[in-house]
Short mmCIF file of C-alpha atoms and ligand atoms in Angstrom, two decimals:
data_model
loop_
_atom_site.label_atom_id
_atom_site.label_comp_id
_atom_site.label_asym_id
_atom_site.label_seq_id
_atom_site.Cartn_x
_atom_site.Cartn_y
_atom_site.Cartn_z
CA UNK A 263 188.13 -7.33 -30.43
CA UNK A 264 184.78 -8.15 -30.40
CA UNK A 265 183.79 -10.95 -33.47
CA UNK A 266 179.77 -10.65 -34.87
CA UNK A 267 178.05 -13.57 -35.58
CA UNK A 268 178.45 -13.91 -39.78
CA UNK A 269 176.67 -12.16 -42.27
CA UNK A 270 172.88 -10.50 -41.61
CA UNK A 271 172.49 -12.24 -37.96
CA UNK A 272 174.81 -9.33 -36.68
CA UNK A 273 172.33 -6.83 -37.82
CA UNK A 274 170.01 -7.41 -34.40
CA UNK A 275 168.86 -6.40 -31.71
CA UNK A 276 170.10 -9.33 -29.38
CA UNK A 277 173.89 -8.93 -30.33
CA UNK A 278 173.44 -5.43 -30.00
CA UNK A 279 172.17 -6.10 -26.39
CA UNK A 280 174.95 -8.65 -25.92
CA UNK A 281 177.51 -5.87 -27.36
CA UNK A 282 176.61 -3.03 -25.48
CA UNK A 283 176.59 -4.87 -22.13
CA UNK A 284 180.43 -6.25 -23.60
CA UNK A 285 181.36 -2.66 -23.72
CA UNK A 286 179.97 -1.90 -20.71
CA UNK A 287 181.67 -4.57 -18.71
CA UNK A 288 185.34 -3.34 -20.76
CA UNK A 289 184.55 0.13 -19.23
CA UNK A 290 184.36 1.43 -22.76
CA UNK A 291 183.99 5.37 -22.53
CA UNK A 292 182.59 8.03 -24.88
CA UNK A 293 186.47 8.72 -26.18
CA UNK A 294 186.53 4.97 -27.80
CA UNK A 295 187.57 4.79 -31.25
CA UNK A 296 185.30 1.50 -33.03
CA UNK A 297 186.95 -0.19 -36.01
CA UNK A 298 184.42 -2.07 -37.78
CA UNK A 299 186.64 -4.08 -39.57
CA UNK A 300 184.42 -6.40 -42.24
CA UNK A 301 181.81 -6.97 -44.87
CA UNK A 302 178.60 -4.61 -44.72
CA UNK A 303 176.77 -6.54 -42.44
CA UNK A 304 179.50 -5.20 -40.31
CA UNK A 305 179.77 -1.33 -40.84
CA UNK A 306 176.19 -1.18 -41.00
CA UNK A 307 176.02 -3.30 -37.37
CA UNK A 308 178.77 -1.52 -35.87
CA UNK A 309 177.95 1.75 -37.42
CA UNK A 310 174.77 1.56 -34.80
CA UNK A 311 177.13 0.72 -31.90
CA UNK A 312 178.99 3.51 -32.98
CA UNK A 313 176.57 5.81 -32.94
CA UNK A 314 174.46 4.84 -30.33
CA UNK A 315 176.98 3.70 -27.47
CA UNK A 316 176.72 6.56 -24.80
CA UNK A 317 175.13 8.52 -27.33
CA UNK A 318 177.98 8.25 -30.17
CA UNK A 319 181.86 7.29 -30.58
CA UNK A 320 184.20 8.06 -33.36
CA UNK A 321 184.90 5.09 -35.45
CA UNK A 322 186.45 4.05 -38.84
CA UNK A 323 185.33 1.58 -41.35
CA UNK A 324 187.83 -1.31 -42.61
CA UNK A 325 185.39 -3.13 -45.50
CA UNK A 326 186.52 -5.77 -46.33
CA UNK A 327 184.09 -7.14 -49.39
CA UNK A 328 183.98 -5.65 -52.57
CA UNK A 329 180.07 -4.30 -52.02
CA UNK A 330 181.19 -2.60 -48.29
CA UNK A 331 184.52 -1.02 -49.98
CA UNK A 332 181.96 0.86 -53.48
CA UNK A 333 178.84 1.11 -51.33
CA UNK A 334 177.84 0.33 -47.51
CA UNK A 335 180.83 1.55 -45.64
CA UNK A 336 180.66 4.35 -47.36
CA UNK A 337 177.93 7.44 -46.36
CA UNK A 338 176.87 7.24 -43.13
CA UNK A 339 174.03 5.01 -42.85
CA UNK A 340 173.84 2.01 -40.41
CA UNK A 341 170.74 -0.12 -39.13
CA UNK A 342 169.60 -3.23 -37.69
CA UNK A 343 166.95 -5.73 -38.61
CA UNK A 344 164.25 -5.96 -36.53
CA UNK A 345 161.40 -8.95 -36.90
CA UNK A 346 162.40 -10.05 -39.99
CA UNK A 347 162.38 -6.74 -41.49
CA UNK A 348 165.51 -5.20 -42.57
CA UNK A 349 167.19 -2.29 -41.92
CA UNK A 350 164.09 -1.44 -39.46
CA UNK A 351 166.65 0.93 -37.05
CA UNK A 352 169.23 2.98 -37.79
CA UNK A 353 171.46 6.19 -37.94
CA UNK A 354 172.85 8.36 -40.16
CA UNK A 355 176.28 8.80 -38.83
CA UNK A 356 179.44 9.22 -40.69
CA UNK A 357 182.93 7.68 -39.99
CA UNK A 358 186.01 9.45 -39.23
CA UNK A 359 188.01 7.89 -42.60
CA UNK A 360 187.21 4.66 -44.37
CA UNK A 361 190.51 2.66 -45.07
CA UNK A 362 190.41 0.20 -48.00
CA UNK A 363 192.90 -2.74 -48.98
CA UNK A 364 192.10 -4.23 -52.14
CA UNK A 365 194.22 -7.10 -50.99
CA UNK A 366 191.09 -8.03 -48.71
CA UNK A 367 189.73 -9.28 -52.39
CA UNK A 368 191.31 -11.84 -52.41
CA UNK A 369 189.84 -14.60 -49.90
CA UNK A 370 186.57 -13.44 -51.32
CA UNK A 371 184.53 -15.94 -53.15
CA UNK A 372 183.15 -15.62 -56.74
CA UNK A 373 179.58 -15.35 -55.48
CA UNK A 374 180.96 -12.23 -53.25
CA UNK A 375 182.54 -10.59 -56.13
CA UNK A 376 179.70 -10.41 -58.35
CA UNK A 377 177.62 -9.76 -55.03
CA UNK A 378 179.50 -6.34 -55.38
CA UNK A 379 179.51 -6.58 -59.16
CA UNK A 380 176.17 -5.54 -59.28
CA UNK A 381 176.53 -2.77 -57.25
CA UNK A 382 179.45 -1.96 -59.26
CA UNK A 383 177.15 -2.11 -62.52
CA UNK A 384 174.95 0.37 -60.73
CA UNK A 385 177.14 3.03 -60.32
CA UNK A 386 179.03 2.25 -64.26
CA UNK A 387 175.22 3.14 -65.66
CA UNK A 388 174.23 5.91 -63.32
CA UNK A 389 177.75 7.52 -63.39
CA UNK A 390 180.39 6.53 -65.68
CA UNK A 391 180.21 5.45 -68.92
CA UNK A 392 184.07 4.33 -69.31
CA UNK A 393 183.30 1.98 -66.58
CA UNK A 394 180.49 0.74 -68.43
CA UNK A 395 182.63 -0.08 -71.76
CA UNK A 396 185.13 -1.71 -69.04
CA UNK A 397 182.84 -3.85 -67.15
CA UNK A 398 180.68 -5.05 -70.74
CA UNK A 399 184.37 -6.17 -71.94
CA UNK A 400 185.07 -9.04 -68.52
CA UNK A 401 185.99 -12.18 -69.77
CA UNK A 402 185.96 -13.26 -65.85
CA UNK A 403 184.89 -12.21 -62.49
CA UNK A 404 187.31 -12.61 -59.77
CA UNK A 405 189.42 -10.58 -57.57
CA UNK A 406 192.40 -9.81 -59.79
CA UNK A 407 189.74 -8.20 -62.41
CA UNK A 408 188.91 -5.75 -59.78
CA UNK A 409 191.00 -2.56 -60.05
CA UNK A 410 191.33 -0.36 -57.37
CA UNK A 411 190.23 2.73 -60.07
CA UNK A 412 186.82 1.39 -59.77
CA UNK A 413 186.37 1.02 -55.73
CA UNK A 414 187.80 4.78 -55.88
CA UNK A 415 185.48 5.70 -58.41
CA UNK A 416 182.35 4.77 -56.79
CA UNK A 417 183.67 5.69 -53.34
CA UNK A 418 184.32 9.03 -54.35
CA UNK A 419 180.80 8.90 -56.62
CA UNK A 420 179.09 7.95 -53.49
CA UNK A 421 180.84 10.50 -51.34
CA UNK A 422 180.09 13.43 -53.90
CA UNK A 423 176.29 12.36 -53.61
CA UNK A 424 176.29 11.92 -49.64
CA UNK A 425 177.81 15.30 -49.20
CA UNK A 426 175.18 17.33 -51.09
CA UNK A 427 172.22 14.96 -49.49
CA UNK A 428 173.04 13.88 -46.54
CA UNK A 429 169.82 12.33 -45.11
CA UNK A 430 168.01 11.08 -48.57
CA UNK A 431 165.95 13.34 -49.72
CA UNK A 432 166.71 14.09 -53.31
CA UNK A 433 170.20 13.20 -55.11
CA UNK A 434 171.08 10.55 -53.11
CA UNK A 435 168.00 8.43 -54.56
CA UNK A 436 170.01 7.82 -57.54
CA UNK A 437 172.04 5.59 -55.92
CA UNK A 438 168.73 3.32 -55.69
CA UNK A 439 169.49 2.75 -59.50
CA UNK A 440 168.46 -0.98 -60.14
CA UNK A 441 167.00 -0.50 -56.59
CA UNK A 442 163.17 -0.46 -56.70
CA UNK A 443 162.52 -4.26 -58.67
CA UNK A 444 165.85 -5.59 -57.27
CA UNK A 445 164.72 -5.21 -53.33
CA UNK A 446 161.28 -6.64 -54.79
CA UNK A 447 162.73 -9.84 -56.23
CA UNK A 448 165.41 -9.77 -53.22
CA UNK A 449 162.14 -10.18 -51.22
CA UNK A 450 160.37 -12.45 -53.36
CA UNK A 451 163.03 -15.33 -54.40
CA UNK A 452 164.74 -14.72 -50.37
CA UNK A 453 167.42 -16.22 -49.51
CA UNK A 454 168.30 -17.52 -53.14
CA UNK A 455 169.21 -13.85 -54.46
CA UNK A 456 171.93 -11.72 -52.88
CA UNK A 457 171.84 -8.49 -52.32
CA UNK A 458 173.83 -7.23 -55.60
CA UNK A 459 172.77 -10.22 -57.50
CA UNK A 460 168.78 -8.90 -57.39
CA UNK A 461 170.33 -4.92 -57.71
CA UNK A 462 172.10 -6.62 -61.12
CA UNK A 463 168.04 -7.73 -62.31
CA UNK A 464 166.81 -5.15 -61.26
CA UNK A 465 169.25 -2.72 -63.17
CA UNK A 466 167.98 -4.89 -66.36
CA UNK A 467 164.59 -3.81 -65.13
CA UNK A 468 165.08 -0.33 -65.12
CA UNK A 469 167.09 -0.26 -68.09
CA UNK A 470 163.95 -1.65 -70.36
CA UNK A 471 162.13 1.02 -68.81
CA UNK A 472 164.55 3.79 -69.97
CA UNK A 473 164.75 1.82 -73.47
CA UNK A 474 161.20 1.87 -73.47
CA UNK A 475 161.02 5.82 -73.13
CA UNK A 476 163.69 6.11 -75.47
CA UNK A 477 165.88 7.68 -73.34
CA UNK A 478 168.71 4.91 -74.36
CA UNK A 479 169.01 2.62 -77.53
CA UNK A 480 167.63 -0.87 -77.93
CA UNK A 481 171.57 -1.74 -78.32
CA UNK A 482 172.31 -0.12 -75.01
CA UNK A 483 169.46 -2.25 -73.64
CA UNK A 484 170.56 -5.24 -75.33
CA UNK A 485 174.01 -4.61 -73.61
CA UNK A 486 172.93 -4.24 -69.97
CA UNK A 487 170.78 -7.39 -70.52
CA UNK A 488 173.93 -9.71 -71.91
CA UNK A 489 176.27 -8.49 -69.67
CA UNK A 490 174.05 -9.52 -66.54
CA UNK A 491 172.63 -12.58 -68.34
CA UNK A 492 176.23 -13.69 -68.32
CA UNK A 493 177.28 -13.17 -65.20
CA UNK A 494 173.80 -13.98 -63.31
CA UNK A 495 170.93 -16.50 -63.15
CA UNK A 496 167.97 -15.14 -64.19
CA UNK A 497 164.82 -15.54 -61.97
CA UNK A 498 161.41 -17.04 -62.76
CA UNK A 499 159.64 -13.74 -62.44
CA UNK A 500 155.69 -14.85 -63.95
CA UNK A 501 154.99 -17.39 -61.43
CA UNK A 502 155.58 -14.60 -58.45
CA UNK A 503 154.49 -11.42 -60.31
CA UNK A 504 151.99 -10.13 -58.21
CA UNK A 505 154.06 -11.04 -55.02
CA UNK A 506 156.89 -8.73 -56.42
CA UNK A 507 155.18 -5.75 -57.99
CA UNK A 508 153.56 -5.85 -54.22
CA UNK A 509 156.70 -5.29 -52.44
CA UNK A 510 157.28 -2.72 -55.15
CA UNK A 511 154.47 -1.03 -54.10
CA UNK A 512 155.20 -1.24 -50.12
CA UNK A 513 158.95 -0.05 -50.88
CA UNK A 514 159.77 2.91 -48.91
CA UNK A 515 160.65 5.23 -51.95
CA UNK A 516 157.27 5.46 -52.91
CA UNK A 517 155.11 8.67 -52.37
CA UNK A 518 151.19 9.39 -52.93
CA UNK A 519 150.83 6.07 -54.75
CA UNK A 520 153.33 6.76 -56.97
CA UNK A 521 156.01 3.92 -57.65
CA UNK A 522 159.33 6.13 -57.30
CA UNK A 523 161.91 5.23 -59.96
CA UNK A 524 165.30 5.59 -61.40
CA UNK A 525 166.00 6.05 -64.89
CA UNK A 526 169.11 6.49 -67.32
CA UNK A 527 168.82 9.40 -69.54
CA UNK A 528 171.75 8.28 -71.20
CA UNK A 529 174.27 5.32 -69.98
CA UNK A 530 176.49 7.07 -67.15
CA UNK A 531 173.17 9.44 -65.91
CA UNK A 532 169.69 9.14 -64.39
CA UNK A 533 167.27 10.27 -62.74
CA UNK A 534 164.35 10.36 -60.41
CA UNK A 535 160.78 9.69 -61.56
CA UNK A 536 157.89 7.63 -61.11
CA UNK A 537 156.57 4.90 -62.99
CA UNK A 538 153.01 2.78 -62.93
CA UNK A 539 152.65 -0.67 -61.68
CA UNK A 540 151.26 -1.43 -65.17
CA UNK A 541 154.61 -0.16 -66.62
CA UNK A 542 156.99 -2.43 -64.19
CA UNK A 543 154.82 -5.54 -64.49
CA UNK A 544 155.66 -5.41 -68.44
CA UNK A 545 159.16 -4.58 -67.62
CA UNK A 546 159.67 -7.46 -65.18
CA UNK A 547 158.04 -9.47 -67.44
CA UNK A 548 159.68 -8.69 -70.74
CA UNK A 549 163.29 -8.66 -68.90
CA UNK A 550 162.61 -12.26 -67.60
N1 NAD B 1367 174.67 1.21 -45.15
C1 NAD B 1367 174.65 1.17 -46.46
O1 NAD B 1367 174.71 2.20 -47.15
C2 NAD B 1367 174.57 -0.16 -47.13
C3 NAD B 1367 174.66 -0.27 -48.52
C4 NAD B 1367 174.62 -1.53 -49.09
C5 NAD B 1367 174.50 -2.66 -48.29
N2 NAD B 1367 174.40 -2.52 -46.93
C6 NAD B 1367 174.31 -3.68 -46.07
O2 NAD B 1367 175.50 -4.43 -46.22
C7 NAD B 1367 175.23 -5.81 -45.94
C8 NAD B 1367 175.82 -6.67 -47.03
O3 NAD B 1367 177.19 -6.46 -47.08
P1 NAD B 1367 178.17 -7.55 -47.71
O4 NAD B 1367 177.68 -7.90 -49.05
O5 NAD B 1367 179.55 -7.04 -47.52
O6 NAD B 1367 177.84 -8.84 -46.84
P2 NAD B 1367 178.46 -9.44 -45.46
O7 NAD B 1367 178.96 -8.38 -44.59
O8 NAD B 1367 177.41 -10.35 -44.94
O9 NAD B 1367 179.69 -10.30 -45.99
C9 NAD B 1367 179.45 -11.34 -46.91
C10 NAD B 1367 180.24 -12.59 -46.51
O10 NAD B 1367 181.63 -12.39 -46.81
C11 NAD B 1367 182.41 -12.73 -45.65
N3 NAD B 1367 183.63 -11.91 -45.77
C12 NAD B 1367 183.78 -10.59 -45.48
N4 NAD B 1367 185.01 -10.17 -45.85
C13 NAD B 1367 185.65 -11.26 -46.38
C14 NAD B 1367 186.93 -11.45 -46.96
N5 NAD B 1367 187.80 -10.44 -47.12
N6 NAD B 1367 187.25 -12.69 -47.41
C15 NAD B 1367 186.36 -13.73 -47.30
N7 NAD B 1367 185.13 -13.58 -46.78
C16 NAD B 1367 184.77 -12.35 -46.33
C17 NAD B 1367 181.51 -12.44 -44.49
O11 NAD B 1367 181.91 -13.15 -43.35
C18 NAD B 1367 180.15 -12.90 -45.03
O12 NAD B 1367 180.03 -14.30 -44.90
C19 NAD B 1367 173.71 -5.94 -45.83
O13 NAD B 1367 173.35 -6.03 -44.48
C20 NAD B 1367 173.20 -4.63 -46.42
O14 NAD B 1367 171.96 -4.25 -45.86
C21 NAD B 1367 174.46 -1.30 -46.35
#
C-alpha cells in the first residue's frame, strides 16, 4: 500500500518519481494489478502509474468521493500537473472494472458532496431530465440524499460516451457541459472554488446562453440559476472579467479563434458549438 500525499499534490511529477522508484525497489513487475483506491486526485495520479510503469499494468479504480464515483474514475483519462499547470501529462488508459461503494459517502464532507453535486448537475441537464426534476426538488445535500441510481446513471452516461469517443474528439465534449466558464472562474477565483463548485457556475453560464438562443425557457433558466444559487456562493465575476474570459480564450477546446461551447437544446440534451467572447462576457455578467 502505497498512501499519496492528499488531494492535487499527488498529481506530480516528484511523487511520481518517488513512486516509481517505490515500485522499483518492491520488484513490482509488468503482471501487477494497481488499485487506486480514493478521490480523483487519486485515479487520475495512479491512472499514470498505471499506465506508464514498465510501459502499462492492469489496474482497477475504487473512488471513493462522490465526483471520482459519476466522473474521474470513470473513462480512461489520467494526468499529472506539471508547473502549476494542470493536467499537463497524461494517458488515456482504461481500467479493468471500476468498483463503487456508496457507503464511502459517508465520511465525506458537505463541501465534497456538492463538489460532486455539480458534476452531478452536469450530467441531469446534458442527459436526463428526471434527474433534473430530482435534483431541483433537494431540501439538503448530504450523503444519505445521494442514491446510488444517480452514480449508475452518470457512470453508465459517461461510459456510453467514452465508448463511441474514446480519445475526445467529438461526443465526448459534451461532457464539458458547464465546462468552458467553470475552468475560467476555477482559474480566476483559485483556490476558493472547487472543481464542481465552478462546473455548478459555469452550468448557470451556459444555461443563459441556451436561454438566450431560445433553445430552453426563461423558467428553465430561472431553475438552473435557483437551484445553484442555493446550494453555491456566487462569485464576484465584474471585478475579474477580463482575467476570466482570457482563460476562456486559452482553454484547450477552442479551435481557429473560436470559443468552443456546450449548449442545451432542451434540459436533458446539448450540444457542441461555438460562441463569441462578446456573447460569454454578457453571460458571465448577467449570471453574476
Ligand atoms: N480523469 C478524469 O476524467 C477526471 C474528471 C474529473 C476530475 N478529475 C480530477 O479529479 C480530481 C478531483 O477529484 P476529487 O474531487 O475526488 O478530489 P480529491 O481526490 O482531491 O478528494 C477530495 C478530498 O476528499 C478526501 N476523501 C476522499 N475520499 C474520502 C472519503 N470517502 N471520506 C472522506 N474524505 C475523502 C481526499 O483525501 C481529499 O482531501 C482533480 O485532480 C481533477 O483534475 C479527473
Amino acid at each position: 500500500m502505497i498512501t499519496l500525499p492528499n488531494g492535487e499534490a499527488a498529481k506530480s511529477l516528484s511523487v511520481y518519481d518517488d513512486v516509481c522508484r517505490r515500485l522499483l525497489a518492491e520488484e513490482v513487475g509488468r503482471d501487477a494489478l494497481f488499485i487506486n483506491w480514493g478521490g480523483g486526485a487519486v485515479s487520475d495520479f495512479g491512472g499514470f502509474v498505471a499506465s506508464t510503469f514498465k510501459r502499462g499494468a492492469a489496474m482497477v479504480n475504487v473512488p471513493t468521493t462522490l465526483l471520482a464515483m459519476i466522473d474521474a474514475a470513470i473513462g480512461g483519462k489520467n494526468a499529472l500537473n506539471v508547473g502549476g499547470v494542470k493536467n499537463t501529462i497524461g494517458t488515456f488508459y482504461l481500467p479493468e472494472m471500476v468498483l463503487t461503494d456508496t457507503q464511502f459517502l459517508a465520511t465525506l464532507p458537505q463541501s465534497e458532496i456538492l463538489n460532486g453535486m455539480g458534476e452531478l448537475l452536469k450530467y441531469a441537464l446534458i442527459g436526463d431530465v428526471s434527474l433534473w426534476r430530482e435534483l431541483k426538488n433537494l431540501d439538503k445535500v448530504s450523503a444519505e440524499v445521494i442514491s446510488p441510481s444517480w452514480i449508475t446513471f452518470c457512470r453508465e452516461f459517461k461510459e456510453r460516451v467514452v465508448a463511441r469517443d474514446f480519445r475526445d474528439n467529438g461526443e465526448r465534449r459534451l461532457l464539458n457541459f458547464g465546462h468552458t466558464a467553470g475552468h475560467a472562474l476555477e482559474a480566476a477565483f483559485a483556490p476558493a472554488l472547487s472543481h464542481g463548485h465552478a462546473v455548478a457556475l459555469g452550468c448557470v453560464v451556459a444555461a443563459y446562453i441556451s436561454y438566450n438562443h431560445n433553445f430552453i425557457s426563461k423558467e428553465s433558466f430561472d431553475e438552473i440559476y435557483d437551484f445553484v444559487k442555493k446550494w453555491y456562493s456566487f462569485a464576484n465575476v465584474s471585478d475579474k472579467i477580463d482575467e476570466i474570459i482570457d482563460y476562456c480564450r486559452q482553454d484547450k477546446k477552442n479551435s481557429n479563434g473560436q470559443i468552443r461551447f456546450i449548449l442545451l437544446r432542451s434540459i436533458g440534451s446539448a450540444f457542441v458549438t461555438t460562441t463569441s467572447e462578446q456573447e460569454l462576457k454578457e453571460a458571465l455578467l448577467y449570471s453574476f
